[in-house]
């Protein structure tokens, strides 16, 4: 079983260097172009279906890259971390190391905790590993969720910081389950 992890295309909130979170904005022109270009690469991938975050930017990316017109399944567990009151806050206004640390020094109030995000994503991966063991799947998701997927395969760093892992817009990462 192969899973191909794709981060959605660019949005205006990304360009503004703000925390997108569960904000439901669509792709900008560059994001549409990125996803359309990715379609050419996806044509050569043997995939059975796509599972996407239900947020518009991910869903739109999934629709644009779906070269083989396979089924697209929406799953809320692939939705970006809920930043609570930090949604659309400038990334420069937070300590990214602490924000993406499983042992944060700061209390981020109503923002979803990193360990909770990791838990929901790892539960999702455990489920698809059993349910679709003979399938190849494209997952279309978000930068933060991609960080937690990486933790599934490499483990959580000893210092708890998962912020060093990055995933470019419309880049494909491949994992074997």
mmCIF file with all atom_site columns, C-alpha atoms in Angstrom:
data_model
loop_
_atom_site.group_PDB
_atom_site.id
_atom_site.type_symbol
_atom_site.label_atom_id
_atom_site.label_alt_id
_atom_site.label_comp_id
_atom_site.label_asym_id
_atom_site.label_entity_id
_atom_site.label_seq_id
_atom_site.pdbx_PDB_ins_code
_atom_site.Cartn_x
_atom_site.Cartn_y
_atom_site.Cartn_z
_atom_site.occupancy
_atom_site.B_iso_or_equiv
_atom_site.pdbx_formal_charge
_atom_site.auth_seq_id
_atom_site.auth_comp_id
_atom_site.auth_asym_id
_atom_site.auth_atom_id
_atom_site.pdbx_PDB_model_num
ATOM 1   C CA . UNK A 1 1   ? 0.000   0.000  0.000   1.00 0.00 ? 1   UNK A CA 1
ATOM 2   C CA . UNK A 1 2   ? 1.310   3.400  -1.000  1.00 0.00 ? 2   UNK A CA 1
ATOM 3   C CA . UNK A 1 3   ? -0.029  6.685  0.235   1.00 0.00 ? 3   UNK A CA 1
ATOM 4   C CA . UNK A 1 4   ? 0.757   9.881  -1.587  1.00 0.00 ? 4   UNK A CA 1
ATOM 5   C CA . UNK A 1 5   ? 0.427   12.967 0.594   1.00 0.00 ? 5   UNK A CA 1
ATOM 6   C CA . UNK A 1 6   ? -0.288  16.274 -1.145  1.00 0.00 ? 6   UNK A CA 1
ATOM 7   C CA . UNK A 1 7   ? -0.486  19.646 0.540   1.00 0.00 ? 7   UNK A CA 1
ATOM 8   C CA . UNK A 1 8   ? -3.162  21.870 -1.013  1.00 0.00 ? 8   UNK A CA 1
ATOM 9   C CA . UNK A 1 9   ? -2.258  24.668 -3.422  1.00 0.00 ? 9   UNK A CA 1
ATOM 10  C CA . UNK A 1 10  ? -1.512  28.217 -2.334  1.00 0.00 ? 10  UNK A CA 1
ATOM 11  C CA . UNK A 1 11  ? -4.174  30.543 -0.896  1.00 0.00 ? 11  UNK A CA 1
ATOM 12  C CA . UNK A 1 12  ? -4.165  34.275 -0.233  1.00 0.00 ? 12  UNK A CA 1
ATOM 13  C CA . UNK A 1 13  ? -3.950  33.590 3.504   1.00 0.00 ? 13  UNK A CA 1
ATOM 14  C CA . UNK A 1 14  ? -0.729  31.638 2.834   1.00 0.00 ? 14  UNK A CA 1
ATOM 15  C CA . UNK A 1 15  ? 0.664   34.583 0.865   1.00 0.00 ? 15  UNK A CA 1
ATOM 16  C CA . UNK A 1 16  ? -0.201  36.902 3.776   1.00 0.00 ? 16  UNK A CA 1
ATOM 17  C CA . UNK A 1 17  ? 1.812   34.562 6.069   1.00 0.00 ? 17  UNK A CA 1
ATOM 18  C CA . UNK A 1 18  ? -1.144  33.949 8.354   1.00 0.00 ? 18  UNK A CA 1
ATOM 19  C CA . UNK A 1 19  ? -2.393  30.826 10.129  1.00 0.00 ? 19  UNK A CA 1
ATOM 20  C CA . UNK A 1 20  ? -5.045  29.360 7.846   1.00 0.00 ? 20  UNK A CA 1
ATOM 21  C CA . UNK A 1 21  ? -6.425  26.805 10.288  1.00 0.00 ? 21  UNK A CA 1
ATOM 22  C CA . UNK A 1 22  ? -10.035 25.833 9.567   1.00 0.00 ? 22  UNK A CA 1
ATOM 23  C CA . UNK A 1 23  ? -10.591 29.100 7.700   1.00 0.00 ? 23  UNK A CA 1
ATOM 24  C CA . UNK A 1 24  ? -12.353 27.907 4.554   1.00 0.00 ? 24  UNK A CA 1
ATOM 25  C CA . UNK A 1 25  ? -10.737 29.950 1.799   1.00 0.00 ? 25  UNK A CA 1
ATOM 26  C CA . UNK A 1 26  ? -10.181 28.726 -1.744  1.00 0.00 ? 26  UNK A CA 1
ATOM 27  C CA . UNK A 1 27  ? -7.036  28.516 -3.833  1.00 0.00 ? 27  UNK A CA 1
ATOM 28  C CA . UNK A 1 28  ? -5.663  31.667 -5.410  1.00 0.00 ? 28  UNK A CA 1
ATOM 29  C CA . UNK A 1 29  ? -4.537  31.785 -9.079  1.00 0.00 ? 29  UNK A CA 1
ATOM 30  C CA . UNK A 1 30  ? -1.118  30.362 -8.230  1.00 0.00 ? 30  UNK A CA 1
ATOM 31  C CA . UNK A 1 31  ? -2.709  27.561 -6.173  1.00 0.00 ? 31  UNK A CA 1
ATOM 32  C CA . UNK A 1 32  ? -4.971  26.635 -9.086  1.00 0.00 ? 32  UNK A CA 1
ATOM 33  C CA . UNK A 1 33  ? -1.952  26.580 -11.400 1.00 0.00 ? 33  UNK A CA 1
ATOM 34  C CA . UNK A 1 34  ? 0.024   24.423 -8.911  1.00 0.00 ? 34  UNK A CA 1
ATOM 35  C CA . UNK A 1 35  ? -2.773  21.854 -8.651  1.00 0.00 ? 35  UNK A CA 1
ATOM 36  C CA . UNK A 1 36  ? -3.309  21.814 -12.416 1.00 0.00 ? 36  UNK A CA 1
ATOM 37  C CA . UNK A 1 37  ? 0.416   21.251 -12.995 1.00 0.00 ? 37  UNK A CA 1
ATOM 38  C CA . UNK A 1 38  ? 0.400   18.474 -10.404 1.00 0.00 ? 38  UNK A CA 1
ATOM 39  C CA . UNK A 1 39  ? -2.284  16.725 -12.456 1.00 0.00 ? 39  UNK A CA 1
ATOM 40  C CA . UNK A 1 40  ? 0.400   15.940 -15.066 1.00 0.00 ? 40  UNK A CA 1
ATOM 41  C CA . UNK A 1 41  ? 2.490   14.108 -12.444 1.00 0.00 ? 41  UNK A CA 1
ATOM 42  C CA . UNK A 1 42  ? -0.533  12.328 -10.965 1.00 0.00 ? 42  UNK A CA 1
ATOM 43  C CA . UNK A 1 43  ? -1.349  10.840 -14.388 1.00 0.00 ? 43  UNK A CA 1
ATOM 44  C CA . UNK A 1 44  ? 1.626   8.514  -13.891 1.00 0.00 ? 44  UNK A CA 1
ATOM 45  C CA . UNK A 1 45  ? 0.691   7.433  -10.349 1.00 0.00 ? 45  UNK A CA 1
ATOM 46  C CA . UNK A 1 46  ? -1.213  4.216  -9.789  1.00 0.00 ? 46  UNK A CA 1
ATOM 47  C CA . UNK A 1 47  ? -3.886  5.343  -7.317  1.00 0.00 ? 47  UNK A CA 1
ATOM 48  C CA . UNK A 1 48  ? -7.277  3.887  -6.495  1.00 0.00 ? 48  UNK A CA 1
ATOM 49  C CA . UNK A 1 49  ? -8.973  6.952  -4.997  1.00 0.00 ? 49  UNK A CA 1
ATOM 50  C CA . UNK A 1 50  ? -8.346  10.221 -3.173  1.00 0.00 ? 50  UNK A CA 1
ATOM 51  C CA . UNK A 1 51  ? -9.148  11.083 0.424   1.00 0.00 ? 51  UNK A CA 1
ATOM 52  C CA . UNK A 1 52  ? -9.235  14.823 1.041   1.00 0.00 ? 52  UNK A CA 1
ATOM 53  C CA . UNK A 1 53  ? -9.764  17.275 3.838   1.00 0.00 ? 53  UNK A CA 1
ATOM 54  C CA . UNK A 1 54  ? -13.236 18.801 3.407   1.00 0.00 ? 54  UNK A CA 1
ATOM 55  C CA . UNK A 1 55  ? -11.854 22.354 3.542   1.00 0.00 ? 55  UNK A CA 1
ATOM 56  C CA . UNK A 1 56  ? -12.357 24.130 0.201   1.00 0.00 ? 56  UNK A CA 1
ATOM 57  C CA . UNK A 1 57  ? -8.643  24.651 -0.560  1.00 0.00 ? 57  UNK A CA 1
ATOM 58  C CA . UNK A 1 58  ? -7.878  20.930 -0.169  1.00 0.00 ? 58  UNK A CA 1
ATOM 59  C CA . UNK A 1 59  ? -11.042 19.724 -1.893  1.00 0.00 ? 59  UNK A CA 1
ATOM 60  C CA . UNK A 1 60  ? -10.428 22.040 -4.862  1.00 0.00 ? 60  UNK A CA 1
ATOM 61  C CA . UNK A 1 61  ? -6.823  20.806 -5.091  1.00 0.00 ? 61  UNK A CA 1
ATOM 62  C CA . UNK A 1 62  ? -8.059  17.191 -5.085  1.00 0.00 ? 62  UNK A CA 1
ATOM 63  C CA . UNK A 1 63  ? -10.537 17.913 -7.881  1.00 0.00 ? 63  UNK A CA 1
ATOM 64  C CA . UNK A 1 64  ? -7.899  19.636 -10.025 1.00 0.00 ? 64  UNK A CA 1
ATOM 65  C CA . UNK A 1 65  ? -5.197  16.980 -9.650  1.00 0.00 ? 65  UNK A CA 1
ATOM 66  C CA . UNK A 1 66  ? -7.531  13.990 -10.108 1.00 0.00 ? 66  UNK A CA 1
ATOM 67  C CA . UNK A 1 67  ? -6.163  13.008 -13.535 1.00 0.00 ? 67  UNK A CA 1
ATOM 68  C CA . UNK A 1 68  ? -7.857  9.602  -13.527 1.00 0.00 ? 68  UNK A CA 1
ATOM 69  C CA . UNK A 1 69  ? -11.201 10.962 -12.294 1.00 0.00 ? 69  UNK A CA 1
ATOM 70  C CA . UNK A 1 70  ? -11.262 8.581  -9.348  1.00 0.00 ? 70  UNK A CA 1
ATOM 71  C CA . UNK A 1 71  ? -13.590 8.859  -6.359  1.00 0.00 ? 71  UNK A CA 1
ATOM 72  C CA . UNK A 1 72  ? -12.809 11.651 -3.876  1.00 0.00 ? 72  UNK A CA 1
ATOM 73  C CA . UNK A 1 73  ? -13.727 10.866 -0.268  1.00 0.00 ? 73  UNK A CA 1
ATOM 74  C CA . UNK A 1 74  ? -13.876 13.728 2.262   1.00 0.00 ? 74  UNK A CA 1
ATOM 75  C CA . UNK A 1 75  ? -12.623 13.054 5.783   1.00 0.00 ? 75  UNK A CA 1
ATOM 76  C CA . UNK A 1 76  ? -12.607 15.667 8.571   1.00 0.00 ? 76  UNK A CA 1
ATOM 77  C CA . UNK A 1 77  ? -9.635  13.989 10.237  1.00 0.00 ? 77  UNK A CA 1
ATOM 78  C CA . UNK A 1 78  ? -7.468  15.429 7.434   1.00 0.00 ? 78  UNK A CA 1
ATOM 79  C CA . UNK A 1 79  ? -8.675  18.964 8.225   1.00 0.00 ? 79  UNK A CA 1
ATOM 80  C CA . UNK A 1 80  ? -6.009  21.411 9.386   1.00 0.00 ? 80  UNK A CA 1
ATOM 81  C CA . UNK A 1 81  ? -5.361  22.037 13.067  1.00 0.00 ? 81  UNK A CA 1
ATOM 82  C CA . UNK A 1 82  ? -8.030  24.255 14.570  1.00 0.00 ? 82  UNK A CA 1
ATOM 83  C CA . UNK A 1 83  ? -6.133  27.357 15.660  1.00 0.00 ? 83  UNK A CA 1
ATOM 84  C CA . UNK A 1 84  ? -9.109  28.760 17.562  1.00 0.00 ? 84  UNK A CA 1
ATOM 85  C CA . UNK A 1 85  ? -8.631  32.475 18.186  1.00 0.00 ? 85  UNK A CA 1
ATOM 86  C CA . UNK A 1 86  ? -5.235  32.277 16.461  1.00 0.00 ? 86  UNK A CA 1
ATOM 87  C CA . UNK A 1 87  ? -6.917  31.668 13.075  1.00 0.00 ? 87  UNK A CA 1
ATOM 88  C CA . UNK A 1 88  ? -5.627  34.191 10.526  1.00 0.00 ? 88  UNK A CA 1
ATOM 89  C CA . UNK A 1 89  ? -3.047  35.501 13.040  1.00 0.00 ? 89  UNK A CA 1
ATOM 90  C CA . UNK A 1 90  ? 0.296   36.426 11.508  1.00 0.00 ? 90  UNK A CA 1
ATOM 91  C CA . UNK A 1 91  ? 2.735   33.538 11.725  1.00 0.00 ? 91  UNK A CA 1
ATOM 92  C CA . UNK A 1 92  ? 5.347   36.116 12.758  1.00 0.00 ? 92  UNK A CA 1
ATOM 93  C CA . UNK A 1 93  ? 3.317   36.766 15.928  1.00 0.00 ? 93  UNK A CA 1
ATOM 94  C CA . UNK A 1 94  ? 3.750   33.239 17.268  1.00 0.00 ? 94  UNK A CA 1
ATOM 95  C CA . UNK A 1 95  ? 6.742   31.080 18.134  1.00 0.00 ? 95  UNK A CA 1
ATOM 96  C CA . UNK A 1 96  ? 6.475   28.364 15.479  1.00 0.00 ? 96  UNK A CA 1
ATOM 97  C CA . UNK A 1 97  ? 8.743   26.053 17.478  1.00 0.00 ? 97  UNK A CA 1
ATOM 98  C CA . UNK A 1 98  ? 6.383   26.262 20.443  1.00 0.00 ? 98  UNK A CA 1
ATOM 99  C CA . UNK A 1 99  ? 3.179   26.297 18.345  1.00 0.00 ? 99  UNK A CA 1
ATOM 100 C CA . UNK A 1 100 ? 4.115   22.945 16.733  1.00 0.00 ? 100 UNK A CA 1
ATOM 101 C CA . UNK A 1 101 ? 5.567   21.383 19.863  1.00 0.00 ? 101 UNK A CA 1
ATOM 102 C CA . UNK A 1 102 ? 3.831   18.542 21.678  1.00 0.00 ? 102 UNK A CA 1
ATOM 103 C CA . UNK A 1 103 ? 5.168   20.090 24.922  1.00 0.00 ? 103 UNK A CA 1
ATOM 104 C CA . UNK A 1 104 ? 4.373   23.803 24.394  1.00 0.00 ? 104 UNK A CA 1
ATOM 105 C CA . UNK A 1 105 ? 5.547   26.384 26.895  1.00 0.00 ? 105 UNK A CA 1
ATOM 106 C CA . UNK A 1 106 ? 2.645   28.716 26.120  1.00 0.00 ? 106 UNK A CA 1
ATOM 107 C CA . UNK A 1 107 ? -1.056  28.049 26.625  1.00 0.00 ? 107 UNK A CA 1
ATOM 108 C CA . UNK A 1 108 ? -2.785  28.542 23.253  1.00 0.00 ? 108 UNK A CA 1
ATOM 109 C CA . UNK A 1 109 ? -6.263  28.697 24.752  1.00 0.00 ? 109 UNK A CA 1
ATOM 110 C CA . UNK A 1 110 ? -8.907  27.195 22.500  1.00 0.00 ? 110 UNK A CA 1
ATOM 111 C CA . UNK A 1 111 ? -6.459  26.078 19.796  1.00 0.00 ? 111 UNK A CA 1
ATOM 112 C CA . UNK A 1 112 ? -6.381  22.339 19.169  1.00 0.00 ? 112 UNK A CA 1
ATOM 113 C CA . UNK A 1 113 ? -3.439  20.764 20.945  1.00 0.00 ? 113 UNK A CA 1
ATOM 114 C CA . UNK A 1 114 ? -0.705  19.226 18.795  1.00 0.00 ? 114 UNK A CA 1
ATOM 115 C CA . UNK A 1 115 ? -1.031  15.867 20.560  1.00 0.00 ? 115 UNK A CA 1
ATOM 116 C CA . UNK A 1 116 ? -4.758  15.849 19.767  1.00 0.00 ? 116 UNK A CA 1
ATOM 117 C CA . UNK A 1 117 ? -4.030  16.522 16.084  1.00 0.00 ? 117 UNK A CA 1
ATOM 118 C CA . UNK A 1 118 ? -1.445  13.743 16.048  1.00 0.00 ? 118 UNK A CA 1
ATOM 119 C CA . UNK A 1 119 ? -3.924  11.383 17.706  1.00 0.00 ? 119 UNK A CA 1
ATOM 120 C CA . UNK A 1 120 ? -6.722  11.991 15.189  1.00 0.00 ? 120 UNK A CA 1
ATOM 121 C CA . UNK A 1 121 ? -4.412  11.722 12.176  1.00 0.00 ? 121 UNK A CA 1
ATOM 122 C CA . UNK A 1 122 ? -2.702  8.583  13.453  1.00 0.00 ? 122 UNK A CA 1
ATOM 123 C CA . UNK A 1 123 ? -6.100  7.011  14.144  1.00 0.00 ? 123 UNK A CA 1
ATOM 124 C CA . UNK A 1 124 ? -7.061  7.838  10.543  1.00 0.00 ? 124 UNK A CA 1
ATOM 125 C CA . UNK A 1 125 ? -3.850  6.258  9.192   1.00 0.00 ? 125 UNK A CA 1
ATOM 126 C CA . UNK A 1 126 ? -4.333  3.122  11.313  1.00 0.00 ? 126 UNK A CA 1
ATOM 127 C CA . UNK A 1 127 ? -7.860  2.834  9.933   1.00 0.00 ? 127 UNK A CA 1
ATOM 128 C CA . UNK A 1 128 ? -6.946  3.198  6.263   1.00 0.00 ? 128 UNK A CA 1
ATOM 129 C CA . UNK A 1 129 ? -4.020  0.781  6.709   1.00 0.00 ? 129 UNK A CA 1
ATOM 130 C CA . UNK A 1 130 ? -6.514  -1.915 7.726   1.00 0.00 ? 130 UNK A CA 1
ATOM 131 C CA . UNK A 1 131 ? -9.494  -0.925 5.592   1.00 0.00 ? 131 UNK A CA 1
ATOM 132 C CA . UNK A 1 132 ? -7.622  -0.329 2.326   1.00 0.00 ? 132 UNK A CA 1
ATOM 133 C CA . UNK A 1 133 ? -4.523  -2.532 2.686   1.00 0.00 ? 133 UNK A CA 1
ATOM 134 C CA . UNK A 1 134 ? -4.376  -3.378 -1.035  1.00 0.00 ? 134 UNK A CA 1
ATOM 135 C CA . UNK A 1 135 ? -5.045  0.157  -2.300  1.00 0.00 ? 135 UNK A CA 1
ATOM 136 C CA . UNK A 1 136 ? -2.889  3.118  -3.274  1.00 0.00 ? 136 UNK A CA 1
ATOM 137 C CA . UNK A 1 137 ? -4.350  6.372  -2.001  1.00 0.00 ? 137 UNK A CA 1
ATOM 138 C CA . UNK A 1 138 ? -3.701  10.067 -2.526  1.00 0.00 ? 138 UNK A CA 1
ATOM 139 C CA . UNK A 1 139 ? -4.321  12.143 0.605   1.00 0.00 ? 139 UNK A CA 1
ATOM 140 C CA . UNK A 1 140 ? -4.912  15.861 0.018   1.00 0.00 ? 140 UNK A CA 1
ATOM 141 C CA . UNK A 1 141 ? -4.427  17.807 3.196   1.00 0.00 ? 141 UNK A CA 1
ATOM 142 C CA . UNK A 1 142 ? -2.635  20.704 4.900   1.00 0.00 ? 142 UNK A CA 1
ATOM 143 C CA . UNK A 1 143 ? 0.851   21.612 6.075   1.00 0.00 ? 143 UNK A CA 1
ATOM 144 C CA . UNK A 1 144 ? 0.177   20.900 9.739   1.00 0.00 ? 144 UNK A CA 1
ATOM 145 C CA . UNK A 1 145 ? -1.474  17.580 9.010   1.00 0.00 ? 145 UNK A CA 1
ATOM 146 C CA . UNK A 1 146 ? 1.454   16.625 6.807   1.00 0.00 ? 146 UNK A CA 1
ATOM 147 C CA . UNK A 1 147 ? 3.730   17.222 9.821   1.00 0.00 ? 147 UNK A CA 1
ATOM 148 C CA . UNK A 1 148 ? 1.692   14.745 11.871  1.00 0.00 ? 148 UNK A CA 1
ATOM 149 C CA . UNK A 1 149 ? 1.684   12.191 9.044   1.00 0.00 ? 149 UNK A CA 1
ATOM 150 C CA . UNK A 1 150 ? 5.467   12.413 9.009   1.00 0.00 ? 150 UNK A CA 1
ATOM 151 C CA . UNK A 1 151 ? 5.453   11.686 12.766  1.00 0.00 ? 151 UNK A CA 1
ATOM 152 C CA . UNK A 1 152 ? 3.476   8.518  12.079  1.00 0.00 ? 152 UNK A CA 1
ATOM 153 C CA . UNK A 1 153 ? 6.378   7.190  10.014  1.00 0.00 ? 153 UNK A CA 1
ATOM 154 C CA . UNK A 1 154 ? 9.381   8.739  11.786  1.00 0.00 ? 154 UNK A CA 1
ATOM 155 C CA . UNK A 1 155 ? 8.121   9.231  15.346  1.00 0.00 ? 155 UNK A CA 1
ATOM 156 C CA . UNK A 1 156 ? 7.780   12.378 17.404  1.00 0.00 ? 156 UNK A CA 1
ATOM 157 C CA . UNK A 1 157 ? 11.171  14.051 17.950  1.00 0.00 ? 157 UNK A CA 1
ATOM 158 C CA . UNK A 1 158 ? 12.546  13.830 21.500  1.00 0.00 ? 158 UNK A CA 1
ATOM 159 C CA . UNK A 1 159 ? 12.186  17.578 21.965  1.00 0.00 ? 159 UNK A CA 1
ATOM 160 C CA . UNK A 1 160 ? 8.547   17.395 20.791  1.00 0.00 ? 160 UNK A CA 1
ATOM 161 C CA . UNK A 1 161 ? 9.137   19.893 17.982  1.00 0.00 ? 161 UNK A CA 1
ATOM 162 C CA . UNK A 1 162 ? 7.491   18.879 14.730  1.00 0.00 ? 162 UNK A CA 1
ATOM 163 C CA . UNK A 1 163 ? 7.793   22.373 13.208  1.00 0.00 ? 163 UNK A CA 1
ATOM 164 C CA . UNK A 1 164 ? 11.005  21.558 11.335  1.00 0.00 ? 164 UNK A CA 1
ATOM 165 C CA . UNK A 1 165 ? 9.147   19.274 8.980   1.00 0.00 ? 165 UNK A CA 1
ATOM 166 C CA . UNK A 1 166 ? 7.800   21.224 6.013   1.00 0.00 ? 166 UNK A CA 1
ATOM 167 C CA . UNK A 1 167 ? 5.754   20.366 2.943   1.00 0.00 ? 167 UNK A CA 1
ATOM 168 C CA . UNK A 1 168 ? 5.482   22.692 -0.052  1.00 0.00 ? 168 UNK A CA 1
ATOM 169 C CA . UNK A 1 169 ? 2.195   23.476 -1.757  1.00 0.00 ? 169 UNK A CA 1
ATOM 170 C CA . UNK A 1 170 ? 1.208   20.712 -4.203  1.00 0.00 ? 170 UNK A CA 1
ATOM 171 C CA . UNK A 1 171 ? 4.301   18.656 -3.415  1.00 0.00 ? 171 UNK A CA 1
ATOM 172 C CA . UNK A 1 172 ? 3.785   14.875 -3.336  1.00 0.00 ? 172 UNK A CA 1
ATOM 173 C CA . UNK A 1 173 ? 5.355   12.850 -0.532  1.00 0.00 ? 173 UNK A CA 1
ATOM 174 C CA . UNK A 1 174 ? 5.216   9.060  -0.768  1.00 0.00 ? 174 UNK A CA 1
ATOM 175 C CA . UNK A 1 175 ? 4.946   6.643  2.155   1.00 0.00 ? 175 UNK A CA 1
ATOM 176 C CA . UNK A 1 176 ? 4.600   2.882  2.219   1.00 0.00 ? 176 UNK A CA 1
ATOM 177 C CA . UNK A 1 177 ? 2.108   1.458  4.707   1.00 0.00 ? 177 UNK A CA 1
#
